[in-house]
């Protein structure tokens, strides 16, 4: 069976110096992880990656896989042929039959002769292929500056032909920057925070605090759905579900009413830190933005930060809600996030939450709650779900 070929562009990785190999190795691994069922092989030639797959590879699945793999800035289905002008013309016709340009608009042939032993110049190749395109799409005009469509031809060891590449997500391959635990709620923000953190190469697993029956089974299903939607970007992810009803009730019973949210957030940080240490993660990621709600003032965030020695990353800190919503729509989590099942934070929220806690005082109040036992119990009863790099739930340890 003939194989399917894709050209992959790497972007920022190509700017890396001595570490470049490490980043590239991880990128290859992450791509293969998604497409192994079609015997994915990746070869490198002069700064380009070429992905070879079995001929029956599903193009839609490949497209989804590559457009959610950080480190890929662009990709295109490519066709390889011999270094011979007749073969190039024949292959060009095949490419345009498989990926036809629209019948109106303008085009350009971008030919590059990297192998200078090839007898025709880049210009000559372009002229011949422009004739081929005109023959197939007579009403298209040539526009070298702003073409609607471009056909690329690269003459190297072999000849590669491809049409416009699709945009990849950019960034750096996941797991080149270490591991982090994301606090994943059912809201709009935290899935976006996950993607932003993963874009810089973090391997992200998720923690959800569940307060059943105050938060319903449907709320948990919603969080699982969100985890499955972000899993392709995260190269697969674990979801740790922490049953925190007793912890919440203890906070509600013993803390000052206006401080309940603050105390809950403090206990989330402490719990997340414990889980992170156990799972060898070294940072915590949240979906907080500055001044979005009462618990997201500088004072409140600085208080919750003081509950952990770990680095707390808030990728959304400078984004406004509209930007966050736009990204949530792009990554496909928005429709799920706006389903109406409340998360526990909302149900236990005070009417007049403290917005400017005095750190030392609130810490004393928190210590007085003696949460350690509840936290250890909750971690002991934690359930783990795994979503693979294609977003499918797999082998959950419940
Ligand atoms: P989101 O849209 O992500 O829910 P939000 O704007 O509703 O955020 P909060 O509810 O104050 O804000 O939550 C801020 C952050 O705290 C969330 O982005 C998430 O990282 C974390 N968080 C809140 N509730 C939970 C929960 N039940 N389990 C895990 N993390 C949570
Ligand atoms: Mg929320």
GROMACS .gro file of C-alpha atoms and ligand atoms in nm:
model
  430
    1UNK     CA    1   0.000   0.000   0.000
    2UNK     CA    2   0.130   0.348  -0.081
    3UNK     CA    3   0.208   0.557   0.222
    4UNK     CA    4   0.064   0.897   0.308
    5UNK     CA    5   0.308   1.180   0.358
    6UNK     CA    6   0.278   1.502   0.562
    7UNK     CA    7   0.517   1.790   0.584
    8UNK     CA    8   0.547   1.940   0.933
    9UNK     CA    9   0.692   2.280   1.022
   10UNK     CA   10   0.837   2.330   1.367
   11UNK     CA   11   0.860   2.703   1.437
   12UNK     CA   12   1.009   2.793   1.774
   13UNK     CA   13   1.194   2.462   1.812
   14UNK     CA   14   1.415   2.555   1.520
   15UNK     CA   15   1.541   2.853   1.722
   16UNK     CA   16   1.667   2.627   2.000
   17UNK     CA   17   2.042   2.585   2.023
   18UNK     CA   18   2.207   2.290   2.195
   19UNK     CA   19   1.876   2.155   2.325
   20UNK     CA   20   1.709   2.138   1.988
   21UNK     CA   21   1.743   1.760   1.963
   22UNK     CA   22   1.561   1.710   2.291
   23UNK     CA   23   1.266   1.923   2.180
   24UNK     CA   24   1.252   1.753   1.845
   25UNK     CA   25   1.268   1.406   1.991
   26UNK     CA   26   0.977   1.490   2.217
   27UNK     CA   27   0.777   1.636   1.929
   28UNK     CA   28   0.827   1.321   1.723
   29UNK     CA   29   0.725   1.110   2.021
   30UNK     CA   30   0.411   1.319   2.082
   31UNK     CA   31   0.303   1.296   1.716
   32UNK     CA   32   0.367   0.922   1.697
   33UNK     CA   33   0.175   0.872   2.020
   34UNK     CA   34  -0.137   0.995   1.844
   35UNK     CA   35  -0.090   0.820   1.511
   36UNK     CA   36   0.091   0.496   1.595
   37UNK     CA   37  -0.193   0.283   1.459
   38UNK     CA   38  -0.085   0.381   1.108
   39UNK     CA   39   0.285   0.301   1.170
   40UNK     CA   40   0.388   0.663   1.197
   41UNK     CA   41   0.750   0.726   1.098
   42UNK     CA   42   0.909   1.068   1.100
   43UNK     CA   43   1.219   1.164   0.904
   44UNK     CA   44   1.402   1.491   0.908
   45UNK     CA   45   1.552   1.673   0.614
   46UNK     CA   46   1.700   2.019   0.635
   47UNK     CA   47   1.486   2.158   0.912
   48UNK     CA   48   1.166   1.991   0.794
   49UNK     CA   49   0.991   1.690   0.938
   50UNK     CA   50   0.823   1.441   0.708
   51UNK     CA   51   0.561   1.216   0.860
   52UNK     CA   52   0.498   0.887   0.681
   53UNK     CA   53   0.178   0.698   0.756
   54UNK     CA   54   0.015   0.389   0.613
   55UNK     CA   55  -0.194   0.468   0.306
   56UNK     CA   56  -0.524   0.403   0.486
   57UNK     CA   57  -0.461   0.673   0.750
   58UNK     CA   58  -0.776   0.878   0.811
   59UNK     CA   59  -0.699   1.233   0.695
   60UNK     CA   60  -0.948   1.393   0.931
   61UNK     CA   61  -0.796   1.220   1.234
   62UNK     CA   62  -0.445   1.314   1.119
   63UNK     CA   63  -0.553   1.675   1.075
   64UNK     CA   64  -0.703   1.686   1.425
   65UNK     CA   65  -0.395   1.521   1.572
   66UNK     CA   66  -0.148   1.762   1.413
   67UNK     CA   67  -0.355   2.073   1.478
   68UNK     CA   68  -0.359   1.993   1.850
   69UNK     CA   69   0.008   1.902   1.892
   70UNK     CA   70   0.218   2.181   2.041
   71UNK     CA   71   0.545   2.234   1.857
   72UNK     CA   72   0.376   2.204   1.516
   73UNK     CA   73   0.338   2.545   1.353
   74UNK     CA   74   0.208   2.423   1.019
   75UNK     CA   75   0.146   2.105   0.824
   76UNK     CA   76   0.036   1.993   0.482
   77UNK     CA   77  -0.037   1.672   0.300
   78UNK     CA   78   0.263   1.632   0.073
   79UNK     CA   79   0.338   1.421  -0.233
   80UNK     CA   80   0.679   1.288  -0.323
   81UNK     CA   81   0.802   1.213  -0.674
   82UNK     CA   82   1.120   1.153  -0.866
   83UNK     CA   83   1.350   1.435  -0.969
   84UNK     CA   84   1.224   1.454  -1.325
   85UNK     CA   85   1.008   1.725  -1.482
   86UNK     CA   86   0.759   1.481  -1.637
   87UNK     CA   87   0.717   1.313  -1.299
   88UNK     CA   88   0.672   1.654  -1.132
   89UNK     CA   89   0.400   1.751  -1.379
   90UNK     CA   90   0.221   1.420  -1.334
   91UNK     CA   91   0.238   1.449  -0.953
   92UNK     CA   92   0.118   1.810  -0.965
   93UNK     CA   93  -0.192   1.699  -1.155
   94UNK     CA   94  -0.256   1.429  -0.896
   95UNK     CA   95  -0.215   1.675  -0.608
   96UNK     CA   96  -0.458   1.919  -0.767
   97UNK     CA   97  -0.710   1.646  -0.833
   98UNK     CA   98  -0.694   1.540  -0.467
   99UNK     CA   99  -0.677   1.897  -0.328
  100UNK     CA  100  -0.834   2.117  -0.595
  101UNK     CA  101  -0.798   2.494  -0.575
  102UNK     CA  102  -1.127   2.683  -0.587
  103UNK     CA  103  -1.224   2.770  -0.945
  104UNK     CA  104  -1.191   3.147  -0.895
  105UNK     CA  105  -0.920   3.365  -0.749
  106UNK     CA  106  -0.545   3.377  -0.790
  107UNK     CA  107  -0.253   3.141  -0.745
  108UNK     CA  108   0.121   3.122  -0.729
  109UNK     CA  109   0.375   2.844  -0.780
  110UNK     CA  110   0.642   2.858  -0.514
  111UNK     CA  111   0.921   2.641  -0.654
  112UNK     CA  112   1.252   2.595  -0.473
  113UNK     CA  113   1.543   2.416  -0.629
  114UNK     CA  114   1.762   2.320  -0.336
  115UNK     CA  115   1.947   2.060  -0.540
  116UNK     CA  116   2.135   2.274  -0.788
  117UNK     CA  117   2.219   1.973  -1.007
  118UNK     CA  118   1.857   1.967  -1.123
  119UNK     CA  119   1.867   2.112  -1.477
  120UNK     CA  120   1.567   2.347  -1.454
  121UNK     CA  121   1.578   2.663  -1.242
  122UNK     CA  122   1.311   2.747  -0.985
  123UNK     CA  123   1.172   2.997  -1.234
  124UNK     CA  124   1.152   2.737  -1.513
  125UNK     CA  125   0.976   2.491  -1.284
  126UNK     CA  126   0.725   2.761  -1.184
  127UNK     CA  127   0.649   2.846  -1.546
  128UNK     CA  128   0.585   2.484  -1.646
  129UNK     CA  129   0.363   2.419  -1.348
  130UNK     CA  130   0.172   2.746  -1.393
  131UNK     CA  131   0.074   2.606  -1.736
  132UNK     CA  132  -0.048   2.288  -1.572
  133UNK     CA  133  -0.258   2.484  -1.323
  134UNK     CA  134  -0.403   2.703  -1.597
  135UNK     CA  135  -0.492   2.393  -1.794
  136UNK     CA  136  -0.690   2.257  -1.501
  137UNK     CA  137  -0.833   2.585  -1.366
  138UNK     CA  138  -0.854   2.823  -1.665
  139UNK     CA  139  -1.016   3.113  -1.480
  140UNK     CA  140  -0.746   3.141  -1.209
  141UNK     CA  141  -0.504   3.432  -1.242
  142UNK     CA  142  -0.144   3.451  -1.128
  143UNK     CA  143  -0.067   3.677  -0.831
  144UNK     CA  144   0.284   3.649  -0.693
  145UNK     CA  145   0.230   3.885  -0.398
  146UNK     CA  146  -0.107   3.794  -0.248
  147UNK     CA  147  -0.223   3.469  -0.407
  148UNK     CA  148  -0.536   3.294  -0.279
  149UNK     CA  149  -0.368   2.957  -0.332
  150UNK     CA  150  -0.007   2.847  -0.347
  151UNK     CA  151   0.140   2.527  -0.479
  152UNK     CA  152   0.478   2.453  -0.325
  153UNK     CA  153   0.741   2.246  -0.501
  154UNK     CA  154   1.069   2.164  -0.333
  155UNK     CA  155   1.343   1.989  -0.526
  156UNK     CA  156   1.567   1.815  -0.273
  157UNK     CA  157   1.687   1.454  -0.264
  158UNK     CA  158   1.338   1.385  -0.397
  159UNK     CA  159   1.073   1.630  -0.504
  160UNK     CA  160   0.800   1.732  -0.261
  161UNK     CA  161   0.477   1.894  -0.372
  162UNK     CA  162   0.214   2.039  -0.140
  163UNK     CA  163  -0.061   2.298  -0.133
  164UNK     CA  164  -0.106   2.565   0.138
  165UNK     CA  165  -0.025   2.437   0.481
  166UNK     CA  166  -0.271   2.441   0.766
  167UNK     CA  167  -0.185   2.622   1.084
  168UNK     CA  168  -0.066   2.417   1.378
  169UNK     CA  169  -0.099   2.540   1.737
  170UNK     CA  170   0.268   2.652   1.768
  171UNK     CA  171   0.432   2.650   2.111
  172UNK     CA  172   0.666   2.382   2.243
  173UNK     CA  173   0.611   2.006   2.269
  174UNK     CA  174   0.442   1.898   2.592
  175UNK     CA  175   0.668   1.745   2.850
  176UNK     CA  176   0.971   1.954   2.758
  177UNK     CA  177   0.907   2.194   3.049
  178UNK     CA  178   0.818   1.958   3.334
  179UNK     CA  179   0.491   1.849   3.495
  180UNK     CA  180   0.211   2.052   3.651
  181UNK     CA  181  -0.123   1.993   3.819
  182UNK     CA  182  -0.413   2.200   3.688
  183UNK     CA  183  -0.710   2.283   3.908
  184UNK     CA  184  -0.987   2.198   3.661
  185UNK     CA  185  -1.336   2.322   3.743
  186UNK     CA  186  -1.638   2.299   3.516
  187UNK     CA  187  -1.603   2.665   3.416
  188UNK     CA  188  -1.479   2.841   3.104
  189UNK     CA  189  -1.142   2.948   3.237
  190UNK     CA  190  -0.950   2.648   3.363
  191UNK     CA  191  -0.958   2.444   3.037
  192UNK     CA  192  -0.812   2.749   2.862
  193UNK     CA  193  -0.546   2.777   3.134
  194UNK     CA  194  -0.458   2.410   3.073
  195UNK     CA  195  -0.398   2.471   2.705
  196UNK     CA  196  -0.195   2.784   2.768
  197UNK     CA  197   0.028   2.601   3.015
  198UNK     CA  198   0.071   2.302   2.784
  199UNK     CA  199   0.163   2.537   2.498
  200UNK     CA  200   0.486   2.621   2.679
  201UNK     CA  201   0.576   2.254   2.709
  202UNK     CA  202   0.422   2.161   3.045
  203UNK     CA  203   0.278   1.814   3.091
  204UNK     CA  204  -0.055   1.887   3.260
  205UNK     CA  205  -0.270   1.656   3.470
  206UNK     CA  206  -0.595   1.775   3.625
  207UNK     CA  207  -0.750   1.782   3.973
  208UNK     CA  208  -1.122   1.833   4.030
  209UNK     CA  209  -1.276   1.886   4.374
  210UNK     CA  210  -1.613   1.719   4.378
  211UNK     CA  211  -1.869   1.787   4.653
  212UNK     CA  212  -2.133   1.525   4.584
  213UNK     CA  213  -2.432   1.556   4.630
  214UNK     CA  214  -2.397   1.937   4.650
  215UNK     CA  215  -2.242   1.912   4.308
  216UNK     CA  216  -2.419   1.655   4.094
  217UNK     CA  217  -2.293   1.357   3.901
  218UNK     CA  218  -2.365   1.568   3.593
  219UNK     CA  219  -2.110   1.824   3.711
  220UNK     CA  220  -1.851   1.546   3.728
  221UNK     CA  221  -1.951   1.421   3.382
  222UNK     CA  222  -1.905   1.774   3.253
  223UNK     CA  223  -1.553   1.796   3.398
  224UNK     CA  224  -1.469   1.454   3.249
  225UNK     CA  225  -1.593   1.578   2.913
  226UNK     CA  226  -1.374   1.889   2.945
  227UNK     CA  227  -1.075   1.669   3.032
  228UNK     CA  228  -1.138   1.458   2.721
  229UNK     CA  229  -1.163   1.773   2.506
  230UNK     CA  230  -0.833   1.917   2.628
  231UNK     CA  231  -0.650   1.581   2.637
  232UNK     CA  232  -0.531   1.598   2.273
  233UNK     CA  233  -0.356   1.930   2.345
  234UNK     CA  234  -0.208   1.790   2.666
  235UNK     CA  235  -0.078   1.474   2.497
  236UNK     CA  236  -0.319   1.278   2.717
  237UNK     CA  237  -0.411   1.371   3.074
  238UNK     CA  238  -0.505   1.219   3.405
  239UNK     CA  239  -0.804   1.355   3.592
  240UNK     CA  240  -0.788   1.316   3.970
  241UNK     CA  241  -1.132   1.353   4.126
  242UNK     CA  242  -1.106   1.448   4.491
  243UNK     CA  243  -1.426   1.386   4.695
  244UNK     CA  244  -1.431   1.701   4.906
  245UNK     CA  245  -1.783   1.716   5.051
  246UNK     CA  246  -1.672   1.664   5.410
  247UNK     CA  247  -1.392   1.915   5.366
  248UNK     CA  248  -1.636   2.173   5.232
  249UNK     CA  249  -1.884   2.110   5.512
  250UNK     CA  250  -1.611   2.148   5.773
  251UNK     CA  251  -1.506   2.479   5.620
  252UNK     CA  252  -1.869   2.595   5.603
  253UNK     CA  253  -1.927   2.501   5.968
  254UNK     CA  254  -1.609   2.635   6.125
  255UNK     CA  255  -1.495   2.935   5.927
  256UNK     CA  256  -1.613   3.295   5.926
  257UNK     CA  257  -1.894   3.310   5.668
  258UNK     CA  258  -1.723   3.577   5.458
  259UNK     CA  259  -1.405   3.372   5.445
  260UNK     CA  260  -1.547   3.038   5.326
  261UNK     CA  261  -1.434   3.080   4.964
  262UNK     CA  262  -1.090   3.189   5.076
  263UNK     CA  263  -1.060   2.890   5.310
  264UNK     CA  264  -1.179   2.652   5.039
  265UNK     CA  265  -0.922   2.790   4.800
  266UNK     CA  266  -0.652   2.752   5.063
  267UNK     CA  267  -0.746   2.389   5.116
  268UNK     CA  268  -0.751   2.329   4.739
  269UNK     CA  269  -0.395   2.459   4.718
  270UNK     CA  270  -0.279   2.242   5.003
  271UNK     CA  271  -0.445   1.934   4.859
  272UNK     CA  272  -0.315   2.004   4.510
  273UNK     CA  273   0.036   2.043   4.646
  274UNK     CA  274   0.017   1.705   4.818
  275UNK     CA  275  -0.112   1.532   4.506
  276UNK     CA  276   0.145   1.709   4.290
  277UNK     CA  277   0.430   1.594   4.513
  278UNK     CA  278   0.302   1.238   4.505
  279UNK     CA  279   0.276   1.246   4.125
  280UNK     CA  280   0.612   1.422   4.075
  281UNK     CA  281   0.466   1.747   3.943
  282UNK     CA  282   0.639   2.069   4.045
  283UNK     CA  283   0.386   2.342   3.970
  284UNK     CA  284   0.016   2.417   4.013
  285UNK     CA  285  -0.187   2.583   3.736
  286UNK     CA  286  -0.519   2.762   3.791
  287UNK     CA  287  -0.769   2.940   3.568
  288UNK     CA  288  -0.767   3.258   3.774
  289UNK     CA  289  -0.747   3.599   3.608
  290UNK     CA  290  -0.677   3.922   3.791
  291UNK     CA  291  -0.983   4.092   3.944
  292UNK     CA  292  -1.236   3.864   3.771
  293UNK     CA  293  -1.414   3.766   4.096
  294UNK     CA  294  -1.369   3.835   4.468
  295UNK     CA  295  -1.117   3.556   4.519
  296UNK     CA  296  -0.902   3.683   4.234
  297UNK     CA  297  -0.770   4.006   4.388
  298UNK     CA  298  -0.396   4.037   4.443
  299UNK     CA  299  -0.446   3.999   4.818
  300UNK     CA  300  -0.662   3.687   4.783
  301UNK     CA  301  -0.426   3.523   4.535
  302UNK     CA  302  -0.126   3.613   4.742
  303UNK     CA  303  -0.294   3.448   5.043
  304UNK     CA  304  -0.368   3.125   4.854
  305UNK     CA  305  -0.014   3.126   4.713
  306UNK     CA  306   0.121   3.134   5.067
  307UNK     CA  307  -0.040   2.793   5.128
  308UNK     CA  308   0.212   2.620   4.903
  309UNK     CA  309   0.584   2.633   4.831
  310UNK     CA  310   0.516   2.531   4.475
  311UNK     CA  311   0.515   2.765   4.182
  312UNK     CA  312   0.155   2.863   4.107
  313UNK     CA  313   0.106   2.946   3.740
  314UNK     CA  314  -0.194   3.151   3.630
  315UNK     CA  315  -0.170   3.165   3.252
  316UNK     CA  316  -0.487   3.377   3.220
  317UNK     CA  317  -0.386   3.646   3.464
  318UNK     CA  318  -0.379   3.925   3.208
  319UNK     CA  319  -0.665   3.811   2.986
  320UNK     CA  320  -1.016   3.953   2.995
  321UNK     CA  321  -1.323   3.733   2.978
  322UNK     CA  322  -1.383   3.795   2.608
  323UNK     CA  323  -1.036   3.679   2.513
  324UNK     CA  324  -1.076   3.371   2.731
  325UNK     CA  325  -1.414   3.291   2.572
  326UNK     CA  326  -1.267   3.333   2.224
  327UNK     CA  327  -0.993   3.082   2.302
  328UNK     CA  328  -1.241   2.844   2.467
  329UNK     CA  329  -1.443   2.849   2.143
  330UNK     CA  330  -1.132   2.785   1.935
  331UNK     CA  331  -1.027   2.484   2.139
  332UNK     CA  332  -1.385   2.354   2.151
  333UNK     CA  333  -1.450   2.362   2.527
  334UNK     CA  334  -1.686   2.659   2.545
  335UNK     CA  335  -2.014   2.478   2.470
  336UNK     CA  336  -1.942   2.222   2.742
  337UNK     CA  337  -1.824   2.483   2.994
  338UNK     CA  338  -2.149   2.678   2.973
  339UNK     CA  339  -2.368   2.377   3.055
  340UNK     CA  340  -2.554   2.475   3.370
  341UNK     CA  341  -2.417   2.235   3.634
  342UNK     CA  342  -2.268   2.442   3.913
  343UNK     CA  343  -1.930   2.367   4.060
  344UNK     CA  344  -1.893   2.346   4.436
  345UNK     CA  345  -1.729   2.686   4.466
  346UNK     CA  346  -2.052   2.852   4.360
  347UNK     CA  347  -2.277   2.658   4.596
  348UNK     CA  348  -2.065   2.728   4.901
  349UNK     CA  349  -2.002   3.093   4.811
  350UNK     CA  350  -2.065   3.358   5.076
  351UNK     CA  351  -2.280   3.664   4.996
  352UNK     CA  352  -2.007   3.912   5.084
  353UNK     CA  353  -1.672   3.741   5.030
  354UNK     CA  354  -1.360   3.898   5.174
  355UNK     CA  355  -1.171   4.059   4.890
  356UNK     CA  356  -0.866   4.192   5.072
  357UNK     CA  357  -0.766   3.937   5.332
  358UNK     CA  358  -0.480   4.015   5.566
  359UNK     CA  359  -0.252   3.724   5.494
  360UNK     CA  360  -0.130   3.649   5.845
  361UNK     CA  361  -0.479   3.671   5.994
  362UNK     CA  362  -0.642   3.449   5.734
  363UNK     CA  363  -0.360   3.198   5.768
  364UNK     CA  364  -0.431   3.174   6.140
  365UNK     CA  365  -0.801   3.125   6.066
  366UNK     CA  366  -0.712   2.852   5.820
  367UNK     CA  367  -0.481   2.675   6.060
  368UNK     CA  368  -0.760   2.676   6.320
  369UNK     CA  369  -0.975   2.470   6.083
  370UNK     CA  370  -0.730   2.178   6.113
  371UNK     CA  371  -0.797   2.050   5.764
  372UNK     CA  372  -0.513   1.795   5.744
  373UNK     CA  373  -0.721   1.491   5.830
  374UNK     CA  374  -0.999   1.582   5.583
  375UNK     CA  375  -0.742   1.644   5.312
  376UNK     CA  376  -0.567   1.311   5.366
  377UNK     CA  377  -0.901   1.130   5.370
  378UNK     CA  378  -1.007   1.299   5.046
  379UNK     CA  379  -0.679   1.210   4.876
  380UNK     CA  380  -0.714   0.852   4.998
  381UNK     CA  381  -1.056   0.829   4.829
  382UNK     CA  382  -0.950   1.004   4.512
  383UNK     CA  383  -1.050   0.851   4.177
  384UNK     CA  384  -0.831   0.864   3.868
  385UNK     CA  385  -0.947   0.878   3.508
  386UNK     CA  386  -0.717   0.873   3.209
  387UNK     CA  387  -0.783   1.038   2.874
  388UNK     CA  388  -0.545   0.938   2.596
  389UNK     CA  389  -0.384   1.176   2.344
  390UNK     CA  390  -0.683   1.130   2.114
  391UNK     CA  391  -0.921   1.231   2.395
  392UNK     CA  392  -1.061   0.882   2.460
  393UNK     CA  393  -1.117   0.764   2.816
  394UNK     CA  394  -0.903   0.460   2.891
  395UNK     CA  395  -0.828   0.219   3.173
  396UNK     CA  396  -0.955   0.438   3.458
  397UNK     CA  397  -0.849   0.343   3.807
  398UNK     CA  398  -1.165   0.392   4.014
  399LIG     P1  399  -1.350   2.867   3.595
  399LIG     O1  400  -1.421   2.929   3.481
  399LIG     O2  401  -1.224   2.797   3.555
  399LIG     O3  402  -1.439   2.781   3.680
  399LIG     P2  403  -1.401   3.093   3.759
  399LIG     O4  404  -1.386   3.221   3.688
  399LIG     O5  405  -1.534   3.034   3.776
  399LIG     O6  406  -1.305   2.988   3.688
  399LIG     P3  407  -1.341   3.037   4.033
  399LIG     O7  408  -1.460   2.953   4.044
  399LIG     O8  409  -1.308   3.138   4.138
  399LIG     O9  410  -1.332   3.118   3.899
  399LIG    O10  411  -1.218   2.943   4.020
  399LIG     C1  412  -1.090   2.990   3.992
  399LIG     C2  413  -1.001   2.870   3.963
  399LIG    O11  414  -0.997   2.780   4.073
  399LIG     C3  415  -1.054   2.785   3.848
  399LIG    O12  416  -1.014   2.837   3.723
  399LIG     C4  417  -0.988   2.654   3.878
  399LIG    O13  418  -0.853   2.656   3.840
  399LIG     C5  419  -0.996   2.648   4.030
  399LIG     N1  420  -1.120   2.579   4.076
  399LIG     C6  421  -1.237   2.633   4.115
  399LIG     N2  422  -1.325   2.539   4.153
  399LIG     C7  423  -1.262   2.419   4.138
  399LIG     C8  424  -1.299   2.281   4.159
  399LIG     N3  425  -1.420   2.247   4.204
  399LIG     N4  426  -1.206   2.186   4.135
  399LIG     C9  427  -1.085   2.220   4.088
  399LIG     N5  428  -1.045   2.346   4.065
  399LIG    C10  429  -1.131   2.445   4.090
  400LIG    MG1  430  -1.564   2.833   3.845
   0.00000   0.00000   0.00000
